[in-house]
Coordinates of C-alpha atoms in Angstrom, one line a residue:
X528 CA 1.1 13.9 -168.9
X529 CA -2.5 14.8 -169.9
X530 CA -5.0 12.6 -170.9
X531 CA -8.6 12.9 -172.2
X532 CA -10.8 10.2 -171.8
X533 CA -14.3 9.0 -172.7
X534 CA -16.5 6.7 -171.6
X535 CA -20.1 6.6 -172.3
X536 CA -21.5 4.1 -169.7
X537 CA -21.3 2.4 -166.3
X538 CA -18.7 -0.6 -167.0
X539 CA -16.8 2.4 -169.1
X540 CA -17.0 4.3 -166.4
X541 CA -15.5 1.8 -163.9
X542 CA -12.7 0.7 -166.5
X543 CA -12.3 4.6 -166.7
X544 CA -11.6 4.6 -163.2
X545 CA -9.2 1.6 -162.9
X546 CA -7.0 2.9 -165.6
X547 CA -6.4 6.4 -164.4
X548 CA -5.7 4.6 -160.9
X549 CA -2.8 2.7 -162.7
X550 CA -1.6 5.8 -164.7
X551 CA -1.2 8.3 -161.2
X552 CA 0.9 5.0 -159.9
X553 CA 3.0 5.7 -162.6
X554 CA 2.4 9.0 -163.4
X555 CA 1.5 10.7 -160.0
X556 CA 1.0 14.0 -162.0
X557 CA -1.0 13.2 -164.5
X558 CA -3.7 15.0 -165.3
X559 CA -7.2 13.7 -167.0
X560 CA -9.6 15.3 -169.3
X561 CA -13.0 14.2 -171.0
X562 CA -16.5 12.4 -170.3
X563 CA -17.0 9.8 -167.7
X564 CA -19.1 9.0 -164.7
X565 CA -18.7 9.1 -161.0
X566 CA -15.8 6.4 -160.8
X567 CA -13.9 8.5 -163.1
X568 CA -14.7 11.9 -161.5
X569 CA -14.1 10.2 -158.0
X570 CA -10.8 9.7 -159.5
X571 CA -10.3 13.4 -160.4
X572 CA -12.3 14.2 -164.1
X573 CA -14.7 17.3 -164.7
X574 CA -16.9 15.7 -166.8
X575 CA -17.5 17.8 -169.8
X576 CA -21.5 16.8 -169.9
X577 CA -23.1 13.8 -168.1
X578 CA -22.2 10.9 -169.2
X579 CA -25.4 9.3 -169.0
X580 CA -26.1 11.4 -172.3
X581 CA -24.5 8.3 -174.3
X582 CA -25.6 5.6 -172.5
X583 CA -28.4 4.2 -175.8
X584 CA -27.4 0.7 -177.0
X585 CA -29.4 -0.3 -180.9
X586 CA -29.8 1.0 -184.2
X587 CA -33.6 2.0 -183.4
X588 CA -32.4 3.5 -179.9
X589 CA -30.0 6.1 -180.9
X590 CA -32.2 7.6 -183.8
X591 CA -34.1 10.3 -181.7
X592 CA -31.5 11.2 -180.2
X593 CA -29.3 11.4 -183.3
X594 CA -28.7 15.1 -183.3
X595 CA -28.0 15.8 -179.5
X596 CA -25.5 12.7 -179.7
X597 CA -23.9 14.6 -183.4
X598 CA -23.6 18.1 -181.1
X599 CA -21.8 16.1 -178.0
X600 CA -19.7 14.5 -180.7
X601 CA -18.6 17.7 -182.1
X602 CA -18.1 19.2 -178.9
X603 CA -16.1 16.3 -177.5
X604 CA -13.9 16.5 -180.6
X605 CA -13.1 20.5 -180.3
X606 CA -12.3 19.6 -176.6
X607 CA -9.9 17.4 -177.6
X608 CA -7.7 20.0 -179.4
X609 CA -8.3 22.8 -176.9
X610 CA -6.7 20.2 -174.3
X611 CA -3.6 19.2 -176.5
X612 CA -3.5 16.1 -174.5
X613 CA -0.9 13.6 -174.8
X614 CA -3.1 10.7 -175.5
X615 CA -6.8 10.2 -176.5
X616 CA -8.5 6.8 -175.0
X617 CA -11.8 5.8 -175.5
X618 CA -13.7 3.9 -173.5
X619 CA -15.7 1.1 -174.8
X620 CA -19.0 2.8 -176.5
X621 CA -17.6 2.8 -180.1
X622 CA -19.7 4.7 -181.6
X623 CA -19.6 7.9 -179.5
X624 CA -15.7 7.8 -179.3
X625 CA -14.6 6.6 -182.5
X626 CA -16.8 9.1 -184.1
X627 CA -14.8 11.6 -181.9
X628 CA -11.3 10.0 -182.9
X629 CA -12.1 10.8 -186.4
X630 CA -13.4 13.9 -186.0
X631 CA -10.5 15.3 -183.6
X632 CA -7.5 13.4 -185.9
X633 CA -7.6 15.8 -188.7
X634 CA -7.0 18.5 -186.2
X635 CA -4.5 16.5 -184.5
X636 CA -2.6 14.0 -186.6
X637 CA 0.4 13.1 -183.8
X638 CA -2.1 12.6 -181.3
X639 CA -1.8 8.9 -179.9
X640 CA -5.2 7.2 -180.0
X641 CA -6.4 4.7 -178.1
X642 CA -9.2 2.8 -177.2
X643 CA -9.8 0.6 -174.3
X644 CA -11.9 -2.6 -175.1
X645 CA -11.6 -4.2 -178.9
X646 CA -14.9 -3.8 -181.0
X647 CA -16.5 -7.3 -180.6
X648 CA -15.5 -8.1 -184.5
X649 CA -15.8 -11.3 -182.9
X650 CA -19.2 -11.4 -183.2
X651 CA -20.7 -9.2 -185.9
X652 CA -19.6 -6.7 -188.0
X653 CA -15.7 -7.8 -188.5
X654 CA -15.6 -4.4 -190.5
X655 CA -15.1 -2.3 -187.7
X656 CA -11.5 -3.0 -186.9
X657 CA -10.4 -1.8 -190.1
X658 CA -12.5 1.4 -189.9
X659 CA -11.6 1.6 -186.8
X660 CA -8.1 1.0 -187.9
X661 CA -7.7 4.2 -190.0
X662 CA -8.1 6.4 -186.7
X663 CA -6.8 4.1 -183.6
X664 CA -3.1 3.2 -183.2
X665 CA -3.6 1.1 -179.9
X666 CA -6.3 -1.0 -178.3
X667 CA -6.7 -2.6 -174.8
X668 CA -8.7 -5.8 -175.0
X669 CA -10.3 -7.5 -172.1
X670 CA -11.0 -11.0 -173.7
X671 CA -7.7 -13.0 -174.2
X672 CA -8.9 -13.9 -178.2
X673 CA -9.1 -10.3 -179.1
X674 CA -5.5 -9.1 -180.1
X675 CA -5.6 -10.9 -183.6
X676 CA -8.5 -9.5 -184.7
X677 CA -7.2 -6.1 -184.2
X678 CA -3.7 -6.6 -185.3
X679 CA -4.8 -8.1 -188.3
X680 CA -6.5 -4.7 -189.4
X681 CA -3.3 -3.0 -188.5
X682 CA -3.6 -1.8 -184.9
X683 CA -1.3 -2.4 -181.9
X684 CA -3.1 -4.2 -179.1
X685 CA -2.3 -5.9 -175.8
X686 CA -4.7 -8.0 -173.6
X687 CA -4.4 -6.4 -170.7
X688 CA -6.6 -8.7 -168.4
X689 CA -10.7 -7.9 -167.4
X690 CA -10.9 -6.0 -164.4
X691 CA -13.7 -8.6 -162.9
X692 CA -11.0 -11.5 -162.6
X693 CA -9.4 -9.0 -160.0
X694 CA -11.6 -7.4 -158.3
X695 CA -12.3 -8.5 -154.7
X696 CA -15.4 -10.4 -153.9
X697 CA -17.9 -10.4 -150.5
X698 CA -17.5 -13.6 -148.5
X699 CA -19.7 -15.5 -146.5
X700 CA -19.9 -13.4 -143.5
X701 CA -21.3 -10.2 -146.1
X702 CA -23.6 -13.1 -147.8
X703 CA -25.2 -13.9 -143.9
X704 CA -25.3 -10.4 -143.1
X705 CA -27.2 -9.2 -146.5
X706 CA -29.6 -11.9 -146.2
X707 CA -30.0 -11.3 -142.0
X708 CA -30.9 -7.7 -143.0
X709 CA -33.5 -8.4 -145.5
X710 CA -35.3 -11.8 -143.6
X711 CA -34.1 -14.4 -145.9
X712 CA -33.3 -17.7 -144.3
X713 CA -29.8 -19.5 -145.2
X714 CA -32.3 -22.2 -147.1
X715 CA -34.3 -19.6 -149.2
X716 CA -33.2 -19.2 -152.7
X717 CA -32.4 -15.7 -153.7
X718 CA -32.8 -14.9 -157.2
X719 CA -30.6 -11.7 -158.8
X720 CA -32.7 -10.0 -161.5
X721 CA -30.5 -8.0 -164.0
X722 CA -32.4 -6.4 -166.8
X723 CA -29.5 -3.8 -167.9
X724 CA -27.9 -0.7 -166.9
X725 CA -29.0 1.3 -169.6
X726 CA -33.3 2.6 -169.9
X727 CA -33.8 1.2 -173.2
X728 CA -32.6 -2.6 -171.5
X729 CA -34.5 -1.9 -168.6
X730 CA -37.7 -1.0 -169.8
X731 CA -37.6 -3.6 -172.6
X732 CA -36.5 -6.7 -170.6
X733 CA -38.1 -5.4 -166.8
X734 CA -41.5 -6.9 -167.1
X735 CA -40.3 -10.1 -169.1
X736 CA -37.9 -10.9 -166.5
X737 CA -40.8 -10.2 -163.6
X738 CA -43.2 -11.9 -165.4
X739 CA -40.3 -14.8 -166.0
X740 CA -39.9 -14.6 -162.3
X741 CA -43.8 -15.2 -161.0
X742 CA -43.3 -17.9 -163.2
X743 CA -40.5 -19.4 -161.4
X744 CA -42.2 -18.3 -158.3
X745 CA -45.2 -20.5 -159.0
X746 CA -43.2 -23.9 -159.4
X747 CA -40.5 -23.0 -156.4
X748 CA -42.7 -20.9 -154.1
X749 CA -40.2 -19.8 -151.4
X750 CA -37.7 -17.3 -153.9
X751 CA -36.8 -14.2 -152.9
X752 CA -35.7 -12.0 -156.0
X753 CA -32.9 -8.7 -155.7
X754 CA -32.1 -6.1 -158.8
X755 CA -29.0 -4.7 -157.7
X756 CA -29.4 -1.7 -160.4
X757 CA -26.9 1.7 -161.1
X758 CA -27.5 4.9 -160.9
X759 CA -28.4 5.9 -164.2
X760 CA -31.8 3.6 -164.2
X761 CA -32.7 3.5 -160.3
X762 CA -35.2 5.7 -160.6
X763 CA -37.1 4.0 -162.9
X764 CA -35.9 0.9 -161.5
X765 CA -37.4 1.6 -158.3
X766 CA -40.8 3.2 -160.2
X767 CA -41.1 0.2 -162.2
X768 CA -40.8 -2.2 -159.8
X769 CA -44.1 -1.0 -157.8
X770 CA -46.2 -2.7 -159.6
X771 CA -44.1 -6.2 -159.7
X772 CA -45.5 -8.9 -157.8
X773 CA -42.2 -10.2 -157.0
X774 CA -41.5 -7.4 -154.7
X775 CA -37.6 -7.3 -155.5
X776 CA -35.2 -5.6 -152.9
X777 CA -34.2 -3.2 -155.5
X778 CA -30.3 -2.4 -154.0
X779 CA -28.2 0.9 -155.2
X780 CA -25.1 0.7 -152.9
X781 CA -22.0 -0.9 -154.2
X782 CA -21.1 -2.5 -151.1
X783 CA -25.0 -4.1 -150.6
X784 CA -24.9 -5.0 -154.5
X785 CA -21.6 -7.1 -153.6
X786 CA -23.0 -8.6 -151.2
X787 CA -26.3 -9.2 -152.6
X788 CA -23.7 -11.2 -155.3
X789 CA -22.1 -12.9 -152.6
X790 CA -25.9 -14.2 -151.3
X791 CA -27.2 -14.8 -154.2
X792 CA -27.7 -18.9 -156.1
X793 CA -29.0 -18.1 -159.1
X794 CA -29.7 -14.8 -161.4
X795 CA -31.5 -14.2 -164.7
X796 CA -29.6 -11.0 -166.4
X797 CA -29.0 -8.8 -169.4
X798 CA -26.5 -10.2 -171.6
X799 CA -23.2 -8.1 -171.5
X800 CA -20.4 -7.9 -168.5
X801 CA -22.8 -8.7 -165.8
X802 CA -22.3 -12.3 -166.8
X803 CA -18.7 -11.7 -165.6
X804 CA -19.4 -10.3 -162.4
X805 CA -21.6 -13.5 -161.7
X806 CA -19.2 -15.5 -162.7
X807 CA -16.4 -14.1 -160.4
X808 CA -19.3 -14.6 -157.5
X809 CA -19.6 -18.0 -158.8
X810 CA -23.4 -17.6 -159.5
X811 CA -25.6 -19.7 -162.1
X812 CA -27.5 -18.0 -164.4
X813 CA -29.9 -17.6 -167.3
X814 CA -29.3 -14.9 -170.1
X815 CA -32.0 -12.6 -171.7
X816 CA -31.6 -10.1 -174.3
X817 CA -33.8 -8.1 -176.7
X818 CA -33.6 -4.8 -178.6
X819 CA -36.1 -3.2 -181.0
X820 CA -37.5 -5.1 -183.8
X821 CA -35.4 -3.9 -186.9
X822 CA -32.2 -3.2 -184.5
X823 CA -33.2 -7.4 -184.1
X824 CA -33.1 -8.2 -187.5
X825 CA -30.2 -6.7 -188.5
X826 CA -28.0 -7.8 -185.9
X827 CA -29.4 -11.4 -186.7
X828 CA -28.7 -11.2 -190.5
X829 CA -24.9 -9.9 -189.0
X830 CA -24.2 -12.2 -186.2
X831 CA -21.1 -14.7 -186.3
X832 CA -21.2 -16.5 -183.6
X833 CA -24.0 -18.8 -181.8
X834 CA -23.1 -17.4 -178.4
X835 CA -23.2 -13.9 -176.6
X836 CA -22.7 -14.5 -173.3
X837 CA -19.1 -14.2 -172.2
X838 CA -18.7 -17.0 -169.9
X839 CA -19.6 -19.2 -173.0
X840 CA -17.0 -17.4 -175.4
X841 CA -14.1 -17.4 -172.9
X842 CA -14.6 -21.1 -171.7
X843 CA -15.2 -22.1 -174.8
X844 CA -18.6 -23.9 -173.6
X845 CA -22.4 -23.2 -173.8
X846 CA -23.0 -24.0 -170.5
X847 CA -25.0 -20.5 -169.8
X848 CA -28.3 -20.9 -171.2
X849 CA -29.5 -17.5 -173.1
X850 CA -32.2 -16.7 -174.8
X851 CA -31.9 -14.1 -177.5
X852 CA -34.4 -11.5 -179.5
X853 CA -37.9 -13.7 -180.2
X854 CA -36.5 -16.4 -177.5
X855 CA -36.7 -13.9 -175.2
X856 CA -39.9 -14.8 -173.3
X857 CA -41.0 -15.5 -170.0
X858 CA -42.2 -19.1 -169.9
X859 CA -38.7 -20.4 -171.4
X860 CA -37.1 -18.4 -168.9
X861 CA -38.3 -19.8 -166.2
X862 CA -38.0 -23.3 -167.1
X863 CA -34.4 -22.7 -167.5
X864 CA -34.1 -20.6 -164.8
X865 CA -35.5 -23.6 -162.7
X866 CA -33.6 -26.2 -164.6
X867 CA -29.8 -24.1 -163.4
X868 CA -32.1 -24.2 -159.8
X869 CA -32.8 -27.5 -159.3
X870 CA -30.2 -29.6 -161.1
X871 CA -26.6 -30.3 -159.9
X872 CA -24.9 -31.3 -163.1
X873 CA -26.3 -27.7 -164.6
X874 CA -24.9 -25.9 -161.9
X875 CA -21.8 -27.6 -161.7
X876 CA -21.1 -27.3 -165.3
X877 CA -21.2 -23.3 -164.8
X878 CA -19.5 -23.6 -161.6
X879 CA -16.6 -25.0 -164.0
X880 CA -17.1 -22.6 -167.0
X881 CA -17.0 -19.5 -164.5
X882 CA -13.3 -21.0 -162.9
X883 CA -12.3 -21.4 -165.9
X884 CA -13.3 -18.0 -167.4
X885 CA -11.7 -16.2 -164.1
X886 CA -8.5 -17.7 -165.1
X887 CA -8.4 -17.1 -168.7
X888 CA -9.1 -13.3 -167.6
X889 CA -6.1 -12.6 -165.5
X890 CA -7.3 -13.7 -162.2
X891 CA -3.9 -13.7 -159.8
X892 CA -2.1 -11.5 -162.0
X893 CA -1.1 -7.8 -162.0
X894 CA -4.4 -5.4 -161.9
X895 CA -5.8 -4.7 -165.4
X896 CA -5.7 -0.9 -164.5
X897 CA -2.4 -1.0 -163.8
X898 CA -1.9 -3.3 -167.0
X899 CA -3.4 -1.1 -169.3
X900 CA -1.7 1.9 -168.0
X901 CA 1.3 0.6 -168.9
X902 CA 0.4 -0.5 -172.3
X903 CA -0.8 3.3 -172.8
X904 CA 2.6 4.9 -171.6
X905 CA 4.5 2.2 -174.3
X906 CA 1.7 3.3 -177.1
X907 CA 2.3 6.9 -176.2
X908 CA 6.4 6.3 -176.6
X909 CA 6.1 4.3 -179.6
X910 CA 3.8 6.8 -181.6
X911 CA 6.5 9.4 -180.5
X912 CA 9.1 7.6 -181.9
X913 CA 7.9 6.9 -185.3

């Protein structure tokens, strides 16, 4: 079978990458198609265009570069029908590849459609999943509450697990050896900074989060701080960074950023699936998130829930302190940052919140790659049968 897939940022990219994994196990012929990133292509895509192209998150972000992201939808779309694939599957980023969906469906009106990680109707917006509705026949969703909201606009949907309850983690020995290599004592605190994957995250949260960090630094005076970044933004990660007085051992490599994880007791991040990833390392943390000031305003007016982080929605506790839009500043920050630090009953209510989020994610079952696979093969069968 051929597919043709699109993803339109790093976590896309790795889900990308999982999934076509789980469909060569059961397909060992298949054949893939689209836009993704180097997961994906390690796993045998030609990437139509980089995918970085589409990584922009917020309503004031994507205006300038509306009509380069209208031309990549367009020719995503006629790709779509030179391929005659047997499925389409988007990859999270909604509004690149839904756009795409509807654009390619007139042109191809048997062609399964999928997408991989439900629209967070949860949140804001509930609207989407019936739009979304009129072009998707399937969804994958990642968070165990999710299937409802799409069925009830019509769309079939199976939870097929989150990859991050899976995945294996460093141990101790990694942990020792990461902290040996960069001079960090057992004792020493290491701090993760996380301010996004994406340039518009970085370079709107980086010198919040460093300035939340000297902060921190002042009252506990022995930190150390690591930003385990991704491709996309390590250049200006690392340009950025020389002028920080923290000095963080900014870390590219997948297998130093696990162990970094590993090594790490606390971390003040981006909102969004690195919450997860702590949580499967089992390390506290503070959440920070801002966008432009009208992309701001508008999601507050359209926000539904008094959460974002995911550890808080899938626990169903608010033991992860965040700090959203105006909150977003360095003093309170750091005085939660050395609150999660310093006190046991913080720590140990995250400590609880992140077990119990691994478990309501899948952890000990069947891979979510492999999972989703086969809920695209049963889409595919019962789209053909209709």
């Amino acid at each position: 079978m051929k597919f043709f897939l699109i993803a339109g940022e790093a976590s896309g990219d790795q889900l990308g990458a999982a999934l076509m994994a789980g469909l060569k196990i059961l397909d060992p012929q298949a054949e893939f198609v689209g836009v993704g990133g180097p997961a994906m292509q390690a796993q045998g895509l030609d990437s139509l265009f980089p995918m970085d192209e589409l990584s922009v998150m917020g309503l004031m972000e994507v205006l300038p570069k509306y009509r380069a992201l209208k031309r990549r939808i367009a020719q995503t779309a006629a790709a779509v029908t030179k391929a005659a694939p047997d499925a389409l599957i988007g990859i999270d980023s909604p509004d690149f590849c839904l756009r795409v969906a509807r654009l390619a469906r007139p042109g191809n009106p048997d062609l399964p459609m999928i997408h991989y990680v439900a629209p967070s109707v949860w949140a804001w917006r509930a609207g989407r999943a019936q739009k979304m509705a009129r072009v998707i026949d399937h969804v994958l969703a990642i968070l165990p509450f999710e299937p409802p909201y799409m069925q009830a606009a019509g769309m079939t949907c199976d939870f097929v697990g989150h990859p991050i309850a899976t995945e294996a983690v460093a141990g101790p020995d990694q942990a020792a050896l990461f902290r040996n290599a960069h001079g960090i004592a057992p004792e020493t605190p290491l701090v993760l900074c996380l301010p996004g994957s994406r340039r518009g995250e970085v370079a709107r949260l980086g010198a919040r989060f460093d300035e939340a960090l000297m902060r921190l630094r002042d009252r506990v005076p022995e930190i150390r701080v690591a930003l385990p970044t991704v491709p996309g933004v390590a250049g200006m990660v690392r340009e950025m960074t020389r002028r920080w007085p923290t000095a963080p051992i900014v870390i590219e490599e997948a297998d130093e950023k696990r162990a970094a994880f590993a090594a790490a007791d606390l971390a003040l991040a981006a909102s969004g699936t690195v919450s997860l990833e702590l949580a499967a390392n089992r390390v506290p943390m503070v959440i920070g998130y801002d966008m432009a000031p009208l992309s701001r305003l508008i999601i507050g007016f359209l926000l539904r829930t008094d959460t974002v982080t995911l550890v808080n929605l899938v626990s169903e506790t608010r033991s992860v302190p965040e700090f959203l839009g105006r909150a977003c500043q360095p003093d309170p920050l750091a005085r939660a940052l050395q609150q999660v630090l310093e006190d046991p009953s913080a720590r140990m209510a995250q400590l609880d919140a992140m077990e119990l989020t691994m478990e309501r994610l899948g952890r000990g079952g069947e891979a979510p790659g492999l999972r989703a696979a086969r809920s695209v093969l049963t889409a595919i069968r019962e789209r053909r049968s209709r």
